[in-house]
CSV table of C-alpha atoms in Angstrom, one decimal:
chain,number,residue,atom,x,y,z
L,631,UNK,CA,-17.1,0.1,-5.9
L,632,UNK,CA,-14.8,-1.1,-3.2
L,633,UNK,CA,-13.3,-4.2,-3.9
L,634,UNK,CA,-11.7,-4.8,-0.2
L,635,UNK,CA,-13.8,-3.7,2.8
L,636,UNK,CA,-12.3,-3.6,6.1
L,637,UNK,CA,-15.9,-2.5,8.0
L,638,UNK,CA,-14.2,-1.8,10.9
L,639,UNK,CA,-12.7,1.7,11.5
L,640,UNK,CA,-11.3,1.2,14.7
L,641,UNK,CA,-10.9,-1.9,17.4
L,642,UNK,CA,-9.7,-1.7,20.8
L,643,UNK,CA,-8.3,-4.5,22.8
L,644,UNK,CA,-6.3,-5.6,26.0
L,645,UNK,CA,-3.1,-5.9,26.2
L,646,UNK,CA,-2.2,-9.6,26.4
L,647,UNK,CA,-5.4,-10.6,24.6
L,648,UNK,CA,-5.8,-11.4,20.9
L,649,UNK,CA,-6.8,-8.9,18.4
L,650,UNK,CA,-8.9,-10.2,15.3
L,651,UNK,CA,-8.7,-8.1,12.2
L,652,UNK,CA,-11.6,-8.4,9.6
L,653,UNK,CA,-11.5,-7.7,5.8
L,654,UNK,CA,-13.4,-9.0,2.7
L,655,UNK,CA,-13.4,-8.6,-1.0
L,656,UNK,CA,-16.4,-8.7,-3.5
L,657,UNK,CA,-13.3,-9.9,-6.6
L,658,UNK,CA,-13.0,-13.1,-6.6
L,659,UNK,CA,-10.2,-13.2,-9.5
L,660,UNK,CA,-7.8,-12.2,-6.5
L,661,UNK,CA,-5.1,-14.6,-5.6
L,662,UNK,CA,-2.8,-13.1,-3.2
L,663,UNK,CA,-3.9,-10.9,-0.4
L,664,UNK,CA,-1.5,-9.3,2.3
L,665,UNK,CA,-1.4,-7.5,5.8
L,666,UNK,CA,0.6,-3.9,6.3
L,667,UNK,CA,0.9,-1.9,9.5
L,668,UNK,CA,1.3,1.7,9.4
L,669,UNK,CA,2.1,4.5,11.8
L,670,UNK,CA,1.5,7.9,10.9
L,671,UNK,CA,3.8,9.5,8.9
L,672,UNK,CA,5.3,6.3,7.7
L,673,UNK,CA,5.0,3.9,4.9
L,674,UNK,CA,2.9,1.1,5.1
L,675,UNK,CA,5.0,-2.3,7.0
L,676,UNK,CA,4.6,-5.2,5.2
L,677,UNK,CA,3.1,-8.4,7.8
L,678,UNK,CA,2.2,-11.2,6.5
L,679,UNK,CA,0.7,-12.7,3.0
L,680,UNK,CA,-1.5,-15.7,2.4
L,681,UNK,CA,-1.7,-17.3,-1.3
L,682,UNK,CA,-5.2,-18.3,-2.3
L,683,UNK,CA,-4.5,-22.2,-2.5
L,684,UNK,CA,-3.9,-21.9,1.0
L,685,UNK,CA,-5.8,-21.3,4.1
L,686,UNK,CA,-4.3,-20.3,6.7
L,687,UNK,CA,-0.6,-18.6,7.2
L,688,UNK,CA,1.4,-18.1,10.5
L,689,UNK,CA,4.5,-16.0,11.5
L,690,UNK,CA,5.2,-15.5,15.0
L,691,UNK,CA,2.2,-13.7,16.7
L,692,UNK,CA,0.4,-12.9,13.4
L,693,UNK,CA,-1.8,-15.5,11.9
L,694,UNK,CA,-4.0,-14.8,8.1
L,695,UNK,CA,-6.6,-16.9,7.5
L,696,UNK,CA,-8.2,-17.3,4.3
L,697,UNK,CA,-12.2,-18.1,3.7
L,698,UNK,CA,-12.0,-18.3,-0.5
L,699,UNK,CA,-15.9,-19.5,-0.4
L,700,UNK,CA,-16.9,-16.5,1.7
L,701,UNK,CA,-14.4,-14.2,0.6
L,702,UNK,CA,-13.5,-12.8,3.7
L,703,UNK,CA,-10.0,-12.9,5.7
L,704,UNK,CA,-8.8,-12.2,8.6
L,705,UNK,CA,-5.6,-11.3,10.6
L,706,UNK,CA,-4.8,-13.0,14.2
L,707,UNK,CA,-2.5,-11.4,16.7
L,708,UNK,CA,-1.5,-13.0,19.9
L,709,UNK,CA,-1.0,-12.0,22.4
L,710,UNK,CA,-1.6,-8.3,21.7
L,711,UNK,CA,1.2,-5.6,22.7
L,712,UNK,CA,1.0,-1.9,22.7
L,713,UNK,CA,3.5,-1.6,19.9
L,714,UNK,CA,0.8,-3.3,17.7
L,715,UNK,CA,-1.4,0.0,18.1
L,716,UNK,CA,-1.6,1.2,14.4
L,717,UNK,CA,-3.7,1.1,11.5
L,718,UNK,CA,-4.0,-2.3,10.0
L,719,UNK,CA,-4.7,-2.3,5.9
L,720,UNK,CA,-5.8,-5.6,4.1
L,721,UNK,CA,-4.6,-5.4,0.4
L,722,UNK,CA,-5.1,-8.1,-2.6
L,723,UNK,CA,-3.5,-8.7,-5.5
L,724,UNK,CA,-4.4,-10.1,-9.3
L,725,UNK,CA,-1.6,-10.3,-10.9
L,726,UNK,CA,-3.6,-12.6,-13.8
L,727,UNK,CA,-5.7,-9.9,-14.3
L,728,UNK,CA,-2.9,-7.7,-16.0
L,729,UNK,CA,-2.7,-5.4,-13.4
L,730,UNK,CA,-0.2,-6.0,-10.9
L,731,UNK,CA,-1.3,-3.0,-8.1
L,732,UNK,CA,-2.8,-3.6,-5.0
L,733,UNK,CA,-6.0,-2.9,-4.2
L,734,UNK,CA,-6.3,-1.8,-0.5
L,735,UNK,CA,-8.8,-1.7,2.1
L,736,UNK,CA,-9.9,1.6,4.1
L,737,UNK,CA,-7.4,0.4,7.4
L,738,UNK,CA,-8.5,-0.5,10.6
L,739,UNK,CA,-7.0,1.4,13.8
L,740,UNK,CA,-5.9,-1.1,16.4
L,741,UNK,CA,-5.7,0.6,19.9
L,742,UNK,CA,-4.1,-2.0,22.4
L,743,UNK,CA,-5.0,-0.8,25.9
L,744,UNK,CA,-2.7,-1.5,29.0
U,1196,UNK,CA,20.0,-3.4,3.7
U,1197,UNK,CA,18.2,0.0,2.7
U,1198,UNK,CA,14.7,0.0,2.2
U,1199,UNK,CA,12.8,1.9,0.0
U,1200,UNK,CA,14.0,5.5,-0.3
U,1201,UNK,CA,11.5,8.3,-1.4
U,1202,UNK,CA,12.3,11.8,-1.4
U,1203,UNK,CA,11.6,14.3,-0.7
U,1204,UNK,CA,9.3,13.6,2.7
U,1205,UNK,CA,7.5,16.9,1.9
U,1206,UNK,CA,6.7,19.0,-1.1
U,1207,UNK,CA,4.9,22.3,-1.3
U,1208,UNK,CA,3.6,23.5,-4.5
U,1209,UNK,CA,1.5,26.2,-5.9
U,1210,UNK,CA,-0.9,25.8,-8.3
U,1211,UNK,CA,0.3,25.5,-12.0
U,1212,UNK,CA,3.8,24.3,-10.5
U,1213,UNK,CA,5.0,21.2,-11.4
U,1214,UNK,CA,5.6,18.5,-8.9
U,1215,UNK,CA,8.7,15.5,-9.0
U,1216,UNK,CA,8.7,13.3,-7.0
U,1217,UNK,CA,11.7,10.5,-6.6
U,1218,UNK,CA,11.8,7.0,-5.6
U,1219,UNK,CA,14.7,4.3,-5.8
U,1220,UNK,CA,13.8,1.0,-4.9
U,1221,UNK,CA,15.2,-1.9,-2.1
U,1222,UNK,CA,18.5,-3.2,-3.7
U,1223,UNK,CA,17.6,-6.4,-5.7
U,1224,UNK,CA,14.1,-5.1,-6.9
U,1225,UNK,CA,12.9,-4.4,-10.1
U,1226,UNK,CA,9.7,-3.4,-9.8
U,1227,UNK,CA,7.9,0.0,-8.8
U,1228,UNK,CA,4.5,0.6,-8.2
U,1229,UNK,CA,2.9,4.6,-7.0
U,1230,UNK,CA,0.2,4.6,-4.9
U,1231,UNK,CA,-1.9,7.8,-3.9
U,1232,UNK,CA,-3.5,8.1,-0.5
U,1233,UNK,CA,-6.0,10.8,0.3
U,1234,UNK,CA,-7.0,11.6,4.3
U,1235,UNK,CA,-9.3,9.0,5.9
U,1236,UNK,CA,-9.0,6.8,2.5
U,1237,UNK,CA,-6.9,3.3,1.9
U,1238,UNK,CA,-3.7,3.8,-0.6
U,1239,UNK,CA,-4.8,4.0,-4.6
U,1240,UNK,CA,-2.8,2.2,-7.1
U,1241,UNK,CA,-1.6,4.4,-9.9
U,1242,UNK,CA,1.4,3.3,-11.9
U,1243,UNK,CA,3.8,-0.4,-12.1
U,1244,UNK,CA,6.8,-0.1,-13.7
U,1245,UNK,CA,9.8,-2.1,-14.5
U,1246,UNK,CA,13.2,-0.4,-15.7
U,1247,UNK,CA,12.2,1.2,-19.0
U,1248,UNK,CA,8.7,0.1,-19.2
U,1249,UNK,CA,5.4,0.7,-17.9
U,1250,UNK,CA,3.3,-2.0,-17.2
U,1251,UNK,CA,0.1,-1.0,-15.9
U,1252,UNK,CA,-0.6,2.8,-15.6
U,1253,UNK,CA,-4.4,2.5,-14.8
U,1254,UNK,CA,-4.7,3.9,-12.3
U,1255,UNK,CA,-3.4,7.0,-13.4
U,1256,UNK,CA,-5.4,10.0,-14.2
U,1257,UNK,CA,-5.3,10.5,-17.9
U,1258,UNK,CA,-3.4,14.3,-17.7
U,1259,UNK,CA,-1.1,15.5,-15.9
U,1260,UNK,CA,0.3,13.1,-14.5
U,1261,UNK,CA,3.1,10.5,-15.8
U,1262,UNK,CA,5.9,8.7,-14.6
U,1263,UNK,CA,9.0,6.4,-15.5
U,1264,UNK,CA,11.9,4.4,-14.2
U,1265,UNK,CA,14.6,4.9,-16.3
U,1266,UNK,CA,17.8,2.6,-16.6
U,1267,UNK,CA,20.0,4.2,-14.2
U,1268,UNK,CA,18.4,6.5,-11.3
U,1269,UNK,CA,15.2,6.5,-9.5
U,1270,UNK,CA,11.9,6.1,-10.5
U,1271,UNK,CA,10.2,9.6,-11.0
U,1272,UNK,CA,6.4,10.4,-11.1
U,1273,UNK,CA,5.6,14.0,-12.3
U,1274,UNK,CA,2.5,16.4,-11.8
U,1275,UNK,CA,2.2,18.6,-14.2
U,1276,UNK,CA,0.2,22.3,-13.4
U,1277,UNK,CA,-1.0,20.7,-10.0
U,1278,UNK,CA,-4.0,21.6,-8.8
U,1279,UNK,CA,-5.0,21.6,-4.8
U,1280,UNK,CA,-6.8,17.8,-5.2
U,1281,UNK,CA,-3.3,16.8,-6.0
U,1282,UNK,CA,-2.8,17.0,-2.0
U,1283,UNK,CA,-1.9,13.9,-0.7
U,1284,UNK,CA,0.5,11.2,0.7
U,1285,UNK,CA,2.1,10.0,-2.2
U,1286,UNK,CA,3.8,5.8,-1.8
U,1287,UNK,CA,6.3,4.2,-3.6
U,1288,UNK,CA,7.0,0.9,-3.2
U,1289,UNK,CA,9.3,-2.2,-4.9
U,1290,UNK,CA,9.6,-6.2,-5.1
U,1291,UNK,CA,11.7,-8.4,-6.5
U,1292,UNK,CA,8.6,-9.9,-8.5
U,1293,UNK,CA,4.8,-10.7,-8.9
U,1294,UNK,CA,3.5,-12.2,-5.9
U,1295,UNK,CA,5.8,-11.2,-4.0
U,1296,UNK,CA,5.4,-8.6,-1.0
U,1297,UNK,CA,5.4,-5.2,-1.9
U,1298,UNK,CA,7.5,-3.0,0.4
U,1299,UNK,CA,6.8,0.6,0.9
U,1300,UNK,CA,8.7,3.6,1.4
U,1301,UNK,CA,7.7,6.7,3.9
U,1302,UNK,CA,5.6,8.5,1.4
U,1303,UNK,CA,6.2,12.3,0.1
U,1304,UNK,CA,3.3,14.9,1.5
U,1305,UNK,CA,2.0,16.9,-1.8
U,1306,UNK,CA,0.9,20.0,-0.5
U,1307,UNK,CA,-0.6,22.4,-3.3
U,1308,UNK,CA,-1.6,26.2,-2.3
């Protein structure tokens, strides 16, 4: 039972357009969710995090927003750059649930073409 | 600043060897979690530690496998008489505290023969 879905294996877009990155969870005792970038044969790169009391979060060209009611999320990038090609994991955390792991989505490979 | 520091990068094992791996956190943090990523799959949460303690370990398969984080020196998760399904990418990473952003080191590839 997957708790976080990212139903996209791969997206490609433009360079210089924005990139939308989906990902949704079935637990709905999670509270903290966060965005990591990884390369091959390197650690996951921690983004950007969104709290659940709010709704939307924003740091340079990377924007989370947060749907509670739908459970879903997503991560904005604009304007896209070729450096950005990677794969793109969506992870949530319950820390009131005694376990303080994350659980991650599959990844999604961003391919930003020239 | 240095970041999280796992080693080694790469580990080859046969099976019935046991497998150490080593992680020491970003300077400042006090808490370690393992994580476990097969090919094609997202990372697994095994273990959370603090210095001395474990805090959540389930997500660890129930033999073999253990770790700690002892007062001085790294954290340290052990495989004991690996078998080849023990091949994987194998992530450590620290924060300061709950809710805060995990950050990751490069892994350590556990290859078993």
């Amino acid at each position: 039972d997957q708790q976080v879905k990212q139903n996209s294996p791969s997206l490609s877009v433009q360079e210089g357009r924005i990139s939308i990155l989906n990902c949704d969870y079935t637990n709905s005792m999670f509270d903290y969710f966060l965005w990591y970038k990884k390369y091959p044969a390197e650690g996951p790169t921690f983004l950007i995090s969104i709290s659940s009391i709010k709704d939307k979060n924003e740091d340079g060209r990377f924007t989370v927003f947060l749907n509670k009611s739908a459970k879903h999320l997503s991560l904005h990038i604009v304007p896209s750059q070729p450096g950005d090609s990677a794969v793109y994991f969506c992870a949530a955390e319950n820390p009131g649930g005694g376990a303080d792991g994350l659980t991650f989505g599959k990844g999604t490979h961003l391919i930003i073409q020239p | 600043n240095a970041g999280v520091m796992q080693n080694p990068r790469h580990l080859v094992r046969r099976r019935g060897q046991e497998a150490r791996l080593r992680c020491s956190p970003m300077k400042g943090h006090s808490h370690v979690y393992w994580y476990r990523q097969l090919p094609e799959e997202g990372l697994k949460f095994m273990v959370y530690l603090q210095k001395e303690n474990i805090i959540d370990e389930s997500g660890m398969p129930k033999e073999r496998f253990s770790a700690e984080f002892p007062k001085e020196g790294p954290s340290i998760l052990r495989i004991q008489q690996v078998v080849r399904g023990d091949s994987a990418a194998y992530f450590c990473a620290s924060s300061p505290g709950v809710n805060q952003p995990q950050h990751f080191g490069d892994g350590t590839r556990l290859s078993i023969l």
